């Protein structure tokens, strides 16, 4: 029995609230239960130096967590003077995930800067961030389409993410904090709308696990991501 | 006529939403129109080195702004590796303002760490932060009282803040971004529930102004802060 | 009775020594009693990126304090790897104060970089810095005039600053360290030669104060700044 | 046909040279073809603050790359003033991998600090680092055993790592730089001597891949790690 | 003929003004011509961690240069966020030089922190700094003696420094900026009152020089330091 | 008797292994006994801003030490976020030494970036770094010559370095760590193939020493550098 009372293959209540920001070209508040991540997409008419002259666009991401998003207050990264390793790891992951479904030739030499800021954390912030960022990115591209800057939305597929883990020996979907903090294995899966693999990050928290366990986790993730993709379509208004 | 259509002595719609955070001991989402600041108060059972052994408590604050809280995206301070001068200035102001109404002898050698994070900005973020932080601080002390850690809430008065400025030559209350960006003078007033002065920061944006103008701004602020204090009482449930 | 024995409306002995630097285009050693601030103005033939092509000039300031300018040694900011919040706050104030009386269209796309370095501190370093910087800035512009780079000095007024505070319940002018460290209120006033307001920063150190007190402080400041402006004229040779 | 001419399931020439450092308690130069990583293990008689008093030990790792380890010179991280995201990600991975096979109760409140420095890079530096670090860690524990500080080596299993990828559509083992830079998928597998999973990091470089492909990569990795574990035993002298 | 008109073995006008700081336990303004360095010595009742419990004292130094001490303004190190290599090199040299003549067993577990700040630069700032620091250090020890903290001044000898160089092929003493910027060799000599060597730093600016030249420079330095030592005795009141 | 058993004028076993790097245009592993420094020379087709348009080339150097190159592990500079004073001092010295024998007009507007990384330390790392860097630099120029980019190698002389010190009162050549840590004087000499002086850095570790002692150290260094220059010629293949 999970602390949350959920079935092993049940997501938390997921809400993807589009257009929550007054200023950003695209935005989404992604809520996976009590995990709330504000995702914004900002369009800029320039690309990083290494892409200048390529005629191609760039999508990148930054991630942050408010100091008291968590059970006990964490130090503010801006005050400490640097982003931690976990932060850098997550924001690199978000950027790679979105680029895997973006056609860089489809929106000119422009950048879309994704910002994922965790307003409240209860486990699975990186998966909520990826899932919500896709919505924000879609909406920013839609903004460009409505402004006649582009004709079609340069996304080749959807992308969403979910975590799975071993809780009391049982593979379960979408770990919340109570589950995550005692899970024996923790895996994050980034999959496409067609079910293909974009990223897998699996870690034995405590002791190594076997291949059959891993396969169960991946199967759970495939089911979870399919549901998340449905929510994404609803959020962008084509579901 | 103000861009917002408000009367010169009218506040924007103000909402002080208490207890918005699942984790923080005290919290308040302070909304001054489209300016939204999440204020949390975190209790820690220790004080900074310079206060150890004093038997007294400490209240301090940090301030941040999400990168796309603003019209155009600003660089993330954590990524740049330092907090800017404006940020430091504001968080020092918030801390001083709260300490001016806190009895440091009334909650033991403990710290209350205030975090003010601007989720969306439309002018007046520092005044919304101070006004909302008072609510978060009150609620954190109330949390301690209910936990029987303290008997009475160690606050000697309320504190709230509002900005005033010269818009097209007319003194007006509670500038929003459109007004602020063209105002000739900009003043932030931090006053107590009894109407006394905690801090005044007045700046001639463009050209110096005279003492009579300053007096008008202060009078406007006195009226505005009185209304904000009423909202604070409602938010903490004693209004 | 003030520790210094001064009347409540008396400045300390003020000396504004012009042209103290062998290298700077303009310079002034500003002495307010035992507070000594070296102010230099350096002309550079370029402006920051955000002003390029505007045809306008820029005045900015930096502030520092020698480690043993104070009663006990303070850490060297260069060694700590960053400027503190107080330093940033003061140097931003100095820059704004000087820009308020400078005509940016009057000296081409050039910068004047002001440096205020506290050689010895005894209270009121920021007000001495502003008062001395005006002299350094004037002399740098005069240097440009003599070099036929400009025809008239692009200053629209004088600017000077003084602190006032409540000492033992009495409003007093120009606090020295002994007074400042026990004052109940501390206010810095930046005023022009014509007596207009450029900046006011008033802080209740201990407990809030009322509007009548504030008015007394401002009146004291008006008198003090008038005297400082006379000294500035003498220092630049037109008094 | 791979650029290297290797069979799809063939490792590069692997050499694990033990005891290469005059000073370190344990050390290993790990060579995977032209990728050379110096791994040292340093014993310290203290643990980080969060473990003090636990009676347990700690294993952690740092990773670096010499500026000209690569085809074109990279900036020195010490000169840039911070470690990059990739560096932090890799050193966190190395630490987790070693801790997964270490019994923290078996060597007292001591730390083993692993340093992995890439002397020359040709792809797969993180997998060589993990594989060599296990040898350095074993030798450091052996040093403690010979010094009668511990009785048995507190390692519960071996751990080694290898990369796999899709090269021209074919799954291949142990990518070198030429293969890695054009591979469509890139996965790093950290497995134990018993073949269990410690970490999986799989990334679609270009376009998402399917589950069957992932399964092929994992199968290749299982074979590769088994061979690496044999080399580790030889290197520590028990093979 | 030197630009300064001085004889090849002539120092600039040297003034060592003692007790120039209101706050520091020892201080000296060292003027070598237009090079002015403010040297302060601050006593602290603690030593760095690596000396705690040793019963011995510690002398260390920091060095800085005001931004407009030089012909053209240099960036403020505190604003850049780090001390440059030249600064670190010089402050390490000052510390070593003073420690070479200090008896660490003669003033308890205390630190003397030397600060050398260049108010105006015209070549030879490090040699002026060392020469003036000796005076500040002596006066700080004298302060301790008068306060009955120590009985005798724990200095085993005097220490002073001077630069020499090849100007137009001729060895000359005490280079000023005009000479230094064109000198073919530049050597700084730190010698004791008895004429012994504490430090030599000799550099071929342009092209290597021979041993005979070096010998000439050292002979010039011996004469120069002897004169500086006489000035030091006068400054501390025993000359 | 020296701990190493060497005669007072004997170098350690010196090996200068050329072309040890797969990627660098020039490289040399410099071994002075157990001190091993990897020196690489990287050619870049640009120069720093201050040299652009000069038509001249630039040689510069960076220095680093692996954390466990030493007896006890030192903190990694990249992790601490800055290079220490000793590191900056040494890399500046290496750069100056190489520039003293390089003709900047002989290889166009190009840079040669030298990296000296200490793989293992046993005293004298800076002298090994300089001696090996010359070889790496020569080989990089030779690479350019073979690529027909330049016709002749733009080096005007050889440069090498050695340390000397007072061990038990006796001047000795090429101190190893055991000798260095107890030596009373420590001097590093950078000399050319013709025996001229490029740099001298002599420091009294404990107590000042006299001129006769210094002369002995210099004489020892002249002999040592002559031998090192012979090894350099062998390493580059013209000995």
PDB file of C-alpha atoms in Angstrom, chain C residues 20-25 29 34 38 40-44 62-73 75-83 91 113-117 119-122, chain E residues 20-25 29 34 38 40-44 62-73 75-83 91 113-117 119-122:
ATOM      1  CA  UNK C  20      44.335  66.096  -4.616  1.00  0.00           C
ATOM      2  CA  UNK C  21      45.039  63.408  -7.211  1.00  0.00           C
ATOM      3  CA  UNK C  22      47.994  63.505  -9.589  1.00  0.00           C
ATOM      4  CA  UNK C  23      46.185  61.458 -12.200  1.00  0.00           C
ATOM      5  CA  UNK C  24      42.396  61.966 -12.045  1.00  0.00           C
ATOM      6  CA  UNK C  25      40.732  64.562 -14.282  1.00  0.00           C
ATOM      7  CA  UNK C  29      39.239  64.919  -0.595  1.00  0.00           C
ATOM      8  CA  UNK C  34      37.316  62.694  10.940  1.00  0.00           C
ATOM      9  CA  UNK C  38      38.759  60.541  -1.555  1.00  0.00           C
ATOM     10  CA  UNK C  40      37.987  61.018  -8.079  1.00  0.00           C
ATOM     11  CA  UNK C  41      36.323  61.572 -11.427  1.00  0.00           C
ATOM     12  CA  UNK C  42      37.722  59.705 -14.424  1.00  0.00           C
ATOM     13  CA  UNK C  43      36.682  60.534 -17.971  1.00  0.00           C
ATOM     14  CA  UNK C  44      36.380  57.703 -20.439  1.00  0.00           C
ATOM     15  CA  UNK C  62      31.724  53.158  -7.186  1.00  0.00           C
ATOM     16  CA  UNK C  63      32.294  53.242  -3.450  1.00  0.00           C
ATOM     17  CA  UNK C  64      34.744  51.439  -1.225  1.00  0.00           C
ATOM     18  CA  UNK C  65      36.124  51.596   2.267  1.00  0.00           C
ATOM     19  CA  UNK C  66      39.692  50.788   3.256  1.00  0.00           C
ATOM     20  CA  UNK C  67      39.682  47.821   5.647  1.00  0.00           C
ATOM     21  CA  UNK C  68      40.964  49.815   8.596  1.00  0.00           C
ATOM     22  CA  UNK C  69      39.054  53.011   7.905  1.00  0.00           C
ATOM     23  CA  UNK C  70      36.847  51.925  10.797  1.00  0.00           C
ATOM     24  CA  UNK C  71      37.201  51.349  14.547  1.00  0.00           C
ATOM     25  CA  UNK C  72      37.727  47.656  14.052  1.00  0.00           C
ATOM     26  CA  UNK C  73      39.072  46.248  10.821  1.00  0.00           C
ATOM     27  CA  UNK C  75      37.128  42.408   5.703  1.00  0.00           C
ATOM     28  CA  UNK C  76      38.492  43.623   2.365  1.00  0.00           C
ATOM     29  CA  UNK C  77      35.727  43.281  -0.220  1.00  0.00           C
ATOM     30  CA  UNK C  78      38.171  42.394  -2.987  1.00  0.00           C
ATOM     31  CA  UNK C  79      39.444  39.502  -0.872  1.00  0.00           C
ATOM     32  CA  UNK C  80      35.945  38.329   0.050  1.00  0.00           C
ATOM     33  CA  UNK C  81      35.157  38.284  -3.652  1.00  0.00           C
ATOM     34  CA  UNK C  82      32.186  40.589  -3.673  1.00  0.00           C
ATOM     35  CA  UNK C  83      30.895  43.987  -2.728  1.00  0.00           C
ATOM     36  CA  UNK C  91      27.349  53.566  -4.796  1.00  0.00           C
ATOM     37  CA  UNK C 113      33.383  57.302 -13.512  1.00  0.00           C
ATOM     38  CA  UNK C 114      33.304  58.530  -9.936  1.00  0.00           C
ATOM     39  CA  UNK C 115      35.277  56.621  -7.294  1.00  0.00           C
ATOM     40  CA  UNK C 116      34.625  57.335  -3.643  1.00  0.00           C
ATOM     41  CA  UNK C 117      37.050  55.630  -1.313  1.00  0.00           C
ATOM     42  CA  UNK C 119      40.249  56.608   3.806  1.00  0.00           C
ATOM     43  CA  UNK C 120      38.978  57.152   7.348  1.00  0.00           C
ATOM     44  CA  UNK C 121      35.440  56.744   8.682  1.00  0.00           C
ATOM     45  CA  UNK C 122      33.686  58.497  11.515  1.00  0.00           C
TER      46      UNK C 122
ATOM     47  CA  UNK E  20      48.249  58.878  10.197  1.00  0.00           C
ATOM     48  CA  UNK E  21      45.203  56.739  11.026  1.00  0.00           C
ATOM     49  CA  UNK E  22      42.720  57.618  13.762  1.00  0.00           C
ATOM     50  CA  UNK E  23      41.805  53.985  14.313  1.00  0.00           C
ATOM     51  CA  UNK E  24      44.694  51.630  13.503  1.00  0.00           C
ATOM     52  CA  UNK E  25      47.072  50.507  16.252  1.00  0.00           C
ATOM     53  CA  UNK E  29      51.815  56.865   5.009  1.00  0.00           C
ATOM     54  CA  UNK E  34      54.452  60.556  -5.991  1.00  0.00           C
ATOM     55  CA  UNK E  38      48.788  53.970   3.334  1.00  0.00           C
ATOM     56  CA  UNK E  40      47.968  50.183   8.658  1.00  0.00           C
ATOM     57  CA  UNK E  41      48.614  47.490  11.243  1.00  0.00           C
ATOM     58  CA  UNK E  42      45.584  46.019  13.027  1.00  0.00           C
ATOM     59  CA  UNK E  43      45.964  43.809  16.079  1.00  0.00           C
ATOM     60  CA  UNK E  44      43.524  40.941  16.488  1.00  0.00           C
ATOM     61  CA  UNK E  62      46.771  42.547   2.152  1.00  0.00           C
ATOM     62  CA  UNK E  63      47.407  44.977  -0.678  1.00  0.00           C
ATOM     63  CA  UNK E  64      45.084  47.048  -2.798  1.00  0.00           C
ATOM     64  CA  UNK E  65      45.169  49.943  -5.195  1.00  0.00           C
ATOM     65  CA  UNK E  66      42.501  52.597  -5.504  1.00  0.00           C
ATOM     66  CA  UNK E  67      41.026  52.475  -9.014  1.00  0.00           C
ATOM     67  CA  UNK E  68      42.335  55.889 -10.001  1.00  0.00           C
ATOM     68  CA  UNK E  69      45.670  55.650  -8.246  1.00  0.00           C
ATOM     69  CA  UNK E  70      47.104  55.112 -11.725  1.00  0.00           C
ATOM     70  CA  UNK E  71      47.428  57.073 -14.969  1.00  0.00           C
ATOM     71  CA  UNK E  72      44.342  55.464 -16.397  1.00  0.00           C
ATOM     72  CA  UNK E  73      41.632  54.062 -14.200  1.00  0.00           C
ATOM     73  CA  UNK E  75      38.886  48.179 -12.586  1.00  0.00           C
ATOM     74  CA  UNK E  76      38.008  47.931  -8.890  1.00  0.00           C
ATOM     75  CA  UNK E  77      38.937  44.452  -7.704  1.00  0.00           C
ATOM     76  CA  UNK E  78      35.968  44.290  -5.309  1.00  0.00           C
ATOM     77  CA  UNK E  79      33.635  44.963  -8.244  1.00  0.00           C
ATOM     78  CA  UNK E  80      35.362  42.433 -10.491  1.00  0.00           C
ATOM     79  CA  UNK E  81      34.889  39.895  -7.713  1.00  0.00           C
ATOM     80  CA  UNK E  82      38.484  38.854  -7.252  1.00  0.00           C
ATOM     81  CA  UNK E  83      41.965  40.040  -6.531  1.00  0.00           C
ATOM     82  CA  UNK E  91      50.548  40.915  -0.651  1.00  0.00           C
ATOM     83  CA  UNK E 113      46.984  42.321   9.908  1.00  0.00           C
ATOM     84  CA  UNK E 114      48.813  44.737   7.637  1.00  0.00           C
ATOM     85  CA  UNK E 115      46.842  46.626   4.988  1.00  0.00           C
ATOM     86  CA  UNK E 116      48.721  48.440   2.252  1.00  0.00           C
ATOM     87  CA  UNK E 117      46.507  50.594   0.084  1.00  0.00           C
ATOM     88  CA  UNK E 119      46.391  56.021  -2.719  1.00  0.00           C
ATOM     89  CA  UNK E 120      48.520  57.227  -5.616  1.00  0.00           C
ATOM     90  CA  UNK E 121      50.896  55.255  -7.801  1.00  0.00           C
ATOM     91  CA  UNK E 122      54.049  56.346  -9.597  1.00  0.00           C
TER      92      UNK E 122
END
